[in-house]
Tab-separated table of C-alpha atoms in Angstrom:
chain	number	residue	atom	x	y	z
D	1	UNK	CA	0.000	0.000	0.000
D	2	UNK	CA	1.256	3.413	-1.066
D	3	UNK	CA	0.513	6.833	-0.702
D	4	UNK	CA	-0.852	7.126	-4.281
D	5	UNK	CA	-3.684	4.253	-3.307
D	6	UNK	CA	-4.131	5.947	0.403
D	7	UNK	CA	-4.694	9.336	-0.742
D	8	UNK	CA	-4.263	10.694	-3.745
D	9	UNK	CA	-7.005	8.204	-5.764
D	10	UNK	CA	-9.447	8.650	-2.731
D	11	UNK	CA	-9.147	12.401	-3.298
D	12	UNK	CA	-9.488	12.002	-6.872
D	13	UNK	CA	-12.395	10.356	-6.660
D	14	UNK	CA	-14.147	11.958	-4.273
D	15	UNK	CA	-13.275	15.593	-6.895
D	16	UNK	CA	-14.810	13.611	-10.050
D	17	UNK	CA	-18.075	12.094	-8.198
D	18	UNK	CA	-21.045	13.050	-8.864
D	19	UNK	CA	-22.898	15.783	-6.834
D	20	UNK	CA	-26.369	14.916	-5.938
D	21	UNK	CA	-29.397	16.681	-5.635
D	22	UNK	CA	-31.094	17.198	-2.761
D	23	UNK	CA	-34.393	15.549	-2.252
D	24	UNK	CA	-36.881	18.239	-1.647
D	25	UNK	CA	-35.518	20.435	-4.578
D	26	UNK	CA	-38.274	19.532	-7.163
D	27	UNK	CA	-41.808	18.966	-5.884
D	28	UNK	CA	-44.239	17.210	-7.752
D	29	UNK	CA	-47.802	18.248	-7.889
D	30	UNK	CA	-50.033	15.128	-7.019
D	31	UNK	CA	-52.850	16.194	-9.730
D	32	UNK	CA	-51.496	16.976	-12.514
D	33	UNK	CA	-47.808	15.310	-11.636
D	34	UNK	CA	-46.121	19.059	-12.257
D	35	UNK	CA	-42.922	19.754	-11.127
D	36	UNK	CA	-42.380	22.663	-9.341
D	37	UNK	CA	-39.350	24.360	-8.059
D	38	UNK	CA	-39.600	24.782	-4.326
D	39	UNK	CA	-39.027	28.387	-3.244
D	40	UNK	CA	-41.679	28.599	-6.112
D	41	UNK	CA	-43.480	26.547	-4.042
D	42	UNK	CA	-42.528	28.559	-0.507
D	43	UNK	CA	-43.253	31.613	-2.017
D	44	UNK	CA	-46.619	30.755	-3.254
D	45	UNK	CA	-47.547	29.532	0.406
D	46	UNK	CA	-47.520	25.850	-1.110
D	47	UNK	CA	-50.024	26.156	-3.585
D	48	UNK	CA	-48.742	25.029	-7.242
D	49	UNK	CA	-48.891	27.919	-9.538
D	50	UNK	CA	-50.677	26.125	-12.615
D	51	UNK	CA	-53.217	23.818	-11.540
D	52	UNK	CA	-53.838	25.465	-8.311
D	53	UNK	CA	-53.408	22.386	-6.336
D	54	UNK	CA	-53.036	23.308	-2.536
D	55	UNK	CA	-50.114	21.211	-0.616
D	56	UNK	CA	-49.476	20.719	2.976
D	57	UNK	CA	-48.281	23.865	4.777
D	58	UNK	CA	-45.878	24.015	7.483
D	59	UNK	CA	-47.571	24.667	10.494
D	60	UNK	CA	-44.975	27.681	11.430
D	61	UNK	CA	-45.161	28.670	7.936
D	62	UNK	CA	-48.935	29.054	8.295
D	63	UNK	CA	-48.657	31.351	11.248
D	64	UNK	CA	-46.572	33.321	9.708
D	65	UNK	CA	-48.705	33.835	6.411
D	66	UNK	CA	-51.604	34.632	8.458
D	67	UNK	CA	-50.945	36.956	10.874
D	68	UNK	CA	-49.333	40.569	9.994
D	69	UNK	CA	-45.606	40.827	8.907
D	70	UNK	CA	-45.532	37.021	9.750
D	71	UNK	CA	-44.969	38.529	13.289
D	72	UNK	CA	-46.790	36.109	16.392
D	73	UNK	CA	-45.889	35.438	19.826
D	74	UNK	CA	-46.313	32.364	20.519
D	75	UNK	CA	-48.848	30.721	23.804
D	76	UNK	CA	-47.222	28.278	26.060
D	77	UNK	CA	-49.136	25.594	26.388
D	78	UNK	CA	-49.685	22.834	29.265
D	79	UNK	CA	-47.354	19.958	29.988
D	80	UNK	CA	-49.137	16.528	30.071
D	81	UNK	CA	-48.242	12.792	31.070
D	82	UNK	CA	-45.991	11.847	27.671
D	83	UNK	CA	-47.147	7.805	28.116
D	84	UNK	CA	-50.068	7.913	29.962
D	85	UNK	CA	-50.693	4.115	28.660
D	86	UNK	CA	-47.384	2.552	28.633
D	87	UNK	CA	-48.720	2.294	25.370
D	88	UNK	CA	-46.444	-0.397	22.309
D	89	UNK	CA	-47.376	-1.488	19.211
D	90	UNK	CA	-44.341	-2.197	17.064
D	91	UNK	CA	-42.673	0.491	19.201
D	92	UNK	CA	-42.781	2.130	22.032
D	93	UNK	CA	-45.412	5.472	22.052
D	94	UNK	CA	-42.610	7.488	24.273
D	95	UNK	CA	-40.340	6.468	21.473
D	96	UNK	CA	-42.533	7.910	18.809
D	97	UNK	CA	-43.081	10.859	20.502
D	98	UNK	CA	-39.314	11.436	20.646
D	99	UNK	CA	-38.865	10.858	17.008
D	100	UNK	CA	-41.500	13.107	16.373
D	101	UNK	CA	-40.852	15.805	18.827
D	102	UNK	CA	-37.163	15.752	17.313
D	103	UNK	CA	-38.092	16.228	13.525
D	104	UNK	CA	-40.657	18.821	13.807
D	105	UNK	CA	-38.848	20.685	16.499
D	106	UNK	CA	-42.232	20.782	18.316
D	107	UNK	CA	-43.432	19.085	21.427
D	108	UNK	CA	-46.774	17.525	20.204
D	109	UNK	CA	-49.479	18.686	16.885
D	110	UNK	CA	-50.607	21.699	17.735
D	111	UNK	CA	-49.929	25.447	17.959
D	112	UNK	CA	-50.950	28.199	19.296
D	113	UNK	CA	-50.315	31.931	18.738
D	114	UNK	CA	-51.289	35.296	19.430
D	115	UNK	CA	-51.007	38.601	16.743
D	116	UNK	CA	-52.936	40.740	14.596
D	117	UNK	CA	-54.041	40.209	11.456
D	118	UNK	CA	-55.292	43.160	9.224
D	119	UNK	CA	-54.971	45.178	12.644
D	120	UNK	CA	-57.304	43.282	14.548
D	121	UNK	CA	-56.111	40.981	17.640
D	122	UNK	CA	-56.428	37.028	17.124
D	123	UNK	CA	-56.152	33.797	18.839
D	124	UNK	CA	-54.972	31.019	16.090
D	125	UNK	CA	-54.506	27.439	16.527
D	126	UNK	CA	-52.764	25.349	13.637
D	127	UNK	CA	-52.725	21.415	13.993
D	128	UNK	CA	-49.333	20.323	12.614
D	129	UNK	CA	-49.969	16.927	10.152
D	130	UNK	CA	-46.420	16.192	10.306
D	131	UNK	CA	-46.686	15.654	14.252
D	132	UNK	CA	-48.165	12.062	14.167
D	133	UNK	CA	-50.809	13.096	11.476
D	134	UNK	CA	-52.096	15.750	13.491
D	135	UNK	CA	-53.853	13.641	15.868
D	136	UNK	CA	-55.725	14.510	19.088
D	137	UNK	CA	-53.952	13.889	22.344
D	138	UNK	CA	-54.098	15.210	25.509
D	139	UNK	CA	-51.287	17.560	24.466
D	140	UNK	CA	-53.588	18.585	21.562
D	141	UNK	CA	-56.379	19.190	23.664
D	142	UNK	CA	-54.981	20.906	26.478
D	143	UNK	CA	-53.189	22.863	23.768
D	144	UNK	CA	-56.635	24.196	21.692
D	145	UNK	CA	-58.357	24.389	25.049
D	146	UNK	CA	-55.887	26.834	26.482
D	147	UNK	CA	-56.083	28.440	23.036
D	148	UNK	CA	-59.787	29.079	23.294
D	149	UNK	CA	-59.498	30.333	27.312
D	150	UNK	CA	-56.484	32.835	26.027
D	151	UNK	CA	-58.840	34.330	23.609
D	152	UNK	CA	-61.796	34.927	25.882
D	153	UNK	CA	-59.154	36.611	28.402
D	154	UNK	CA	-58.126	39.098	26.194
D	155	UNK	CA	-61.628	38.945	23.953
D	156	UNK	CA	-60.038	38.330	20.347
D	157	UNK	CA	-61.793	35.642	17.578
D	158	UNK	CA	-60.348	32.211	17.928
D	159	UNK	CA	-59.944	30.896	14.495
D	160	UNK	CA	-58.289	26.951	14.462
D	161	UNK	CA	-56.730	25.562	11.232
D	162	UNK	CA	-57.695	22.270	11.436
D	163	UNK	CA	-55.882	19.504	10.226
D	164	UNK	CA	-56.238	16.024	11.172
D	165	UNK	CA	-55.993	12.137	10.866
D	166	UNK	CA	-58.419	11.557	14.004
D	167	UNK	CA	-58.353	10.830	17.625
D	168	UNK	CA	-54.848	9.499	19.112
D	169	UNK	CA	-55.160	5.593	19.188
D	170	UNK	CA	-51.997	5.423	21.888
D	171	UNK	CA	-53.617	7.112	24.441
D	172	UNK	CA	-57.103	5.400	24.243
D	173	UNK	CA	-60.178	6.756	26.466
D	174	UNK	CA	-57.843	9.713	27.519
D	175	UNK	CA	-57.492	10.954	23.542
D	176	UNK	CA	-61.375	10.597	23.160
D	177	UNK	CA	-61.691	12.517	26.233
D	178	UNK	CA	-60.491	15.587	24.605
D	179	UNK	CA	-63.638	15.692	22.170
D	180	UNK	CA	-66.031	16.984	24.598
D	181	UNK	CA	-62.924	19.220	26.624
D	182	UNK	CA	-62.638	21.480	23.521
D	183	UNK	CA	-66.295	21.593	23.020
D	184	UNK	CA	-66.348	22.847	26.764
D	185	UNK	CA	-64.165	25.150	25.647
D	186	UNK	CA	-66.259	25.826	22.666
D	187	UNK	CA	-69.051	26.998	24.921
D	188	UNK	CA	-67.228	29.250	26.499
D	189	UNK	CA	-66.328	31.146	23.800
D	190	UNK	CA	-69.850	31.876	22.490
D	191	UNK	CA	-70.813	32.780	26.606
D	192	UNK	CA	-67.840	35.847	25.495
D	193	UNK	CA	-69.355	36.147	22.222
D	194	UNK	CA	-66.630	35.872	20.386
D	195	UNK	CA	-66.278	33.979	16.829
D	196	UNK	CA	-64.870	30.993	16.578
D	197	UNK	CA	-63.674	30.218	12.793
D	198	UNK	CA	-62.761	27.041	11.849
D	199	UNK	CA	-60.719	26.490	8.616
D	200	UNK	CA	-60.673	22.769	7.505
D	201	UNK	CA	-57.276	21.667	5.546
D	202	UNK	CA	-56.678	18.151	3.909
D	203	UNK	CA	-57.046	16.189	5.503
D	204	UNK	CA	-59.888	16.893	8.418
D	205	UNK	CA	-61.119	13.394	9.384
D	206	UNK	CA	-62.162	11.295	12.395
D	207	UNK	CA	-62.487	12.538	15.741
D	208	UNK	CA	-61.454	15.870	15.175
D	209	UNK	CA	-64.022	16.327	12.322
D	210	UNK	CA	-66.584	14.985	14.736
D	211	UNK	CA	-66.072	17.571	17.724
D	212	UNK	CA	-64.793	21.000	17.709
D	213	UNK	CA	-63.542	20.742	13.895
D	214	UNK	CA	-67.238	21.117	13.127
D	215	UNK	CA	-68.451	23.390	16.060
D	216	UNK	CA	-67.387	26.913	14.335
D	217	UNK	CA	-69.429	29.796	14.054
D	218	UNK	CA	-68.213	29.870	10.214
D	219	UNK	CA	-66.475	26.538	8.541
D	220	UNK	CA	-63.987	27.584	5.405
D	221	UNK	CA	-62.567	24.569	3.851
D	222	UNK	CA	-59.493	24.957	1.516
D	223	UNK	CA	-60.222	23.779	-2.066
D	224	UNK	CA	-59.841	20.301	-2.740
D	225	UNK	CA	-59.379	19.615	1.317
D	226	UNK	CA	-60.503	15.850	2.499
D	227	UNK	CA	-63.401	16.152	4.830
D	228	UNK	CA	-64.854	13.970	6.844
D	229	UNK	CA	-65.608	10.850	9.354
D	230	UNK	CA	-64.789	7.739	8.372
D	231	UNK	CA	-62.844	6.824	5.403
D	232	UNK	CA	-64.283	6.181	1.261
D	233	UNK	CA	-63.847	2.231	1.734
D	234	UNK	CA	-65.272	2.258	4.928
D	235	UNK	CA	-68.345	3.678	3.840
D	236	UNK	CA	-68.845	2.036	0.887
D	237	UNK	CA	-68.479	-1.250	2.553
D	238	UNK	CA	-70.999	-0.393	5.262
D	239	UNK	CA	-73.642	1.220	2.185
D	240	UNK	CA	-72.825	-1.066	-0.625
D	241	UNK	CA	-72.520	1.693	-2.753
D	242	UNK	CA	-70.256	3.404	-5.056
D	243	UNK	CA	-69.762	7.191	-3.994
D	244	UNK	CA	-69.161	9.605	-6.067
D	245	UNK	CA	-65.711	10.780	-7.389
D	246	UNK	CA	-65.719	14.053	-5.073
D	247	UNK	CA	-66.930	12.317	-2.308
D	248	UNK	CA	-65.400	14.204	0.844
D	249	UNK	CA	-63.972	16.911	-1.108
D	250	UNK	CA	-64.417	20.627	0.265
D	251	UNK	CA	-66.214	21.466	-2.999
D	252	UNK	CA	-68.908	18.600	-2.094
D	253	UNK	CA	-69.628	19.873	1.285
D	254	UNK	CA	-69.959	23.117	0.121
D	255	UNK	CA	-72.564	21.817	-2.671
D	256	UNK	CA	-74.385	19.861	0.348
D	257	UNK	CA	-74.531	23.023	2.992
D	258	UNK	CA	-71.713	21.391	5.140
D	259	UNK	CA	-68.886	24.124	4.861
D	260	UNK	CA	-70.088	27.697	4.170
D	261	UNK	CA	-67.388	28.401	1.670
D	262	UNK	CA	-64.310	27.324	-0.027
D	263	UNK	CA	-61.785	30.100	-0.223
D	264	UNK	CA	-58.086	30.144	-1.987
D	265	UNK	CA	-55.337	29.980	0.519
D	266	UNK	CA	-53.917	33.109	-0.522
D	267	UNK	CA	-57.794	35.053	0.497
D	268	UNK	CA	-57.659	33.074	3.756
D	269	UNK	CA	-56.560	36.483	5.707
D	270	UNK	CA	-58.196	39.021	4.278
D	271	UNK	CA	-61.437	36.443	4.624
D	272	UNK	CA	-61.239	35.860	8.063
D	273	UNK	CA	-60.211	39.265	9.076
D	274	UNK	CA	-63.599	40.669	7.517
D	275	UNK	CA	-65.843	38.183	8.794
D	276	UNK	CA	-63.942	38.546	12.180
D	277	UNK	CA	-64.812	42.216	11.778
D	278	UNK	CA	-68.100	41.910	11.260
D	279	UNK	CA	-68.863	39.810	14.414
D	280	UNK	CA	-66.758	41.827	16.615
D	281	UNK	CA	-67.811	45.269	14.888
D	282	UNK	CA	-64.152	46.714	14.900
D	283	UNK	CA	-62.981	48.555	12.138
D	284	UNK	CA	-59.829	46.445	9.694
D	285	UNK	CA	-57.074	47.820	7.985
D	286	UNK	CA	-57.491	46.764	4.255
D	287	UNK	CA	-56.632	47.797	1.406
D	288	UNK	CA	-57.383	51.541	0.386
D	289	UNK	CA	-60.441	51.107	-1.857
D	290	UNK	CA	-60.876	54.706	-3.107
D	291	UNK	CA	-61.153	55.843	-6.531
D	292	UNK	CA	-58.139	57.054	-8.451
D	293	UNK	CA	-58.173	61.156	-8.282
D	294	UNK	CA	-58.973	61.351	-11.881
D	295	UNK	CA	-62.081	59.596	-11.166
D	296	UNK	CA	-63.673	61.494	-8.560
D	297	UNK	CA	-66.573	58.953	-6.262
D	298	UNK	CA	-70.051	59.650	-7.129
D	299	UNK	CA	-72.037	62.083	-4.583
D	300	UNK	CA	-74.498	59.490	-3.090
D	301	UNK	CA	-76.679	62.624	-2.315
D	302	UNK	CA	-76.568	64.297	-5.139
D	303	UNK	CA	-77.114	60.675	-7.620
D	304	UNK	CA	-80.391	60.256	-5.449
């Protein structure tokens, strides 16, 4: 062995090797199978340029698109029993929780924030999909409940972007116990009188779509955003019949009075803010709406 094998081929190869790309530089759309570059993607807050199609948002990333100059402070939430059930499948549950709490940063699926948005105060909640599919846990529900008590204590709209796989199979009874907790909490918002908008993202199923998901005072579903109980298959094996293609889809629910609209993620703000304006009768900042000086405004007085 000689210095030529030891180092100077290693080095050689290691110059002359191929670079390669990193995985997340090209996203593909899942309808039309697009590829799009991803700051593209970023910068259009996930949603592919040509067919519209909206992806999975960051939860962070949401926050920040939502409330004014992406500025929030965030609400601490309550600590809870990590394994209440000593819970294993074909791992451990604290074990999951680690690996989850160590790639998203966070310590369970949801988050909670306070900021204005369009000059008005807000409350927001955002479940976080990548956390163990968003799923309800007693983290998750002490987390949306304290969410819902910090807005009646300083009287702001709650609004919760919901996005979930169901209830928490790992912690049993004590997961499905959160369903009534948040409606609780749910109450106690309307005793303020203070709106409580829910925004349903893909997907919002099981547990979560059967409690609080669908308790709002207005329900805004992104467009195509999966909506519902229990899975397609499930269903059809129960009915015996074939459902249609759009089955679940926010633009169905809308058609069948389930969601009262289905608004572009990039409107989401400005849609909110005005509706939250209207129930709290406060004044928004929005965009000046005036006619250009050359075009003086009609004289409402003077026209009648």
């Amino acid at each position: 062995m000689n210095w030529i094998n030891t180092v100077v081929r290693p080095k050689l190869r290691s110059f002359l090797s191929r670079r390669e790309m990193p995985e997340n530089l090209w996203i593909k759309c899942p309808e039309t199978g697009e590829m799009v570059f991803h700051r593209d993607l970023e910068a259009n807050l996930w949603v592919v340029p040509n067919s519209g199609y909206h992806m999975r948002i960051p939860a962070k990333k949401r926050l920040e698109s939502f409330f004014d100059g992406g500025s929030y402070d965030r609400v601490a939430t309550p600590s809870v029993t990590a394994d209440p059930l000593k819970f294993r499948d074909t791992k451990k549950y604290a074990d999951r929780l680690k690996e989850y709490r160590t790639r998203t940063g966070e310590e369970d699926a949801v988050l909670v924030a306070r900021g204005r948005v369009n000059g008005l105060d807000f409350t927001a909640a955002v479940q976080d999909f990548d956390f163990m599919g968003g799923s309800l846990g007693m983290a998750a529900g002490e987390a949306i409940l304290t969410g819902m008590m910090t807005a009646v204590e300083h009287k702001t709209p709650f609004v919760l972007f919901a996005a979930s796989g169901g209830a928490r199979m790992q912690e049993g009874i004590l997961s499905l116990m959160q369903m009534p907790r948040t409606t609780i909490g749910i109450q106690m918002l309307r005793e303020a009188r203070l709106p409580y908008i829910v925004v349903l993202t893909n997907p919002t199923t099981g547990g979560v779509s059967a409690s609080y998901a669908m308790l709002g005072d207005v329900h805004i579903a992104e467009p195509g955003a999966q909506i519902g109980f229990a899975g397609r298959r499930v269903i059809e094996q129960t009915i015996r019949e074939k459902l249609p293609d759009d089955f679940q889809s926010a633009e169905y629910l809308l058609a069948h009075g389930m969601v009262d609209m289905v608004v572009k993620r990039h409107d989401l703000k400005d849609t909110i803010s005005r509706l939250a304006g209207i129930f709290m009768k406060r004044e928004l900042t929005l965009p000046d709406l005036d006619p250009p000086a050359d075009e003086p405004a009609h004289d409402q007085a003077s026209a009648a």
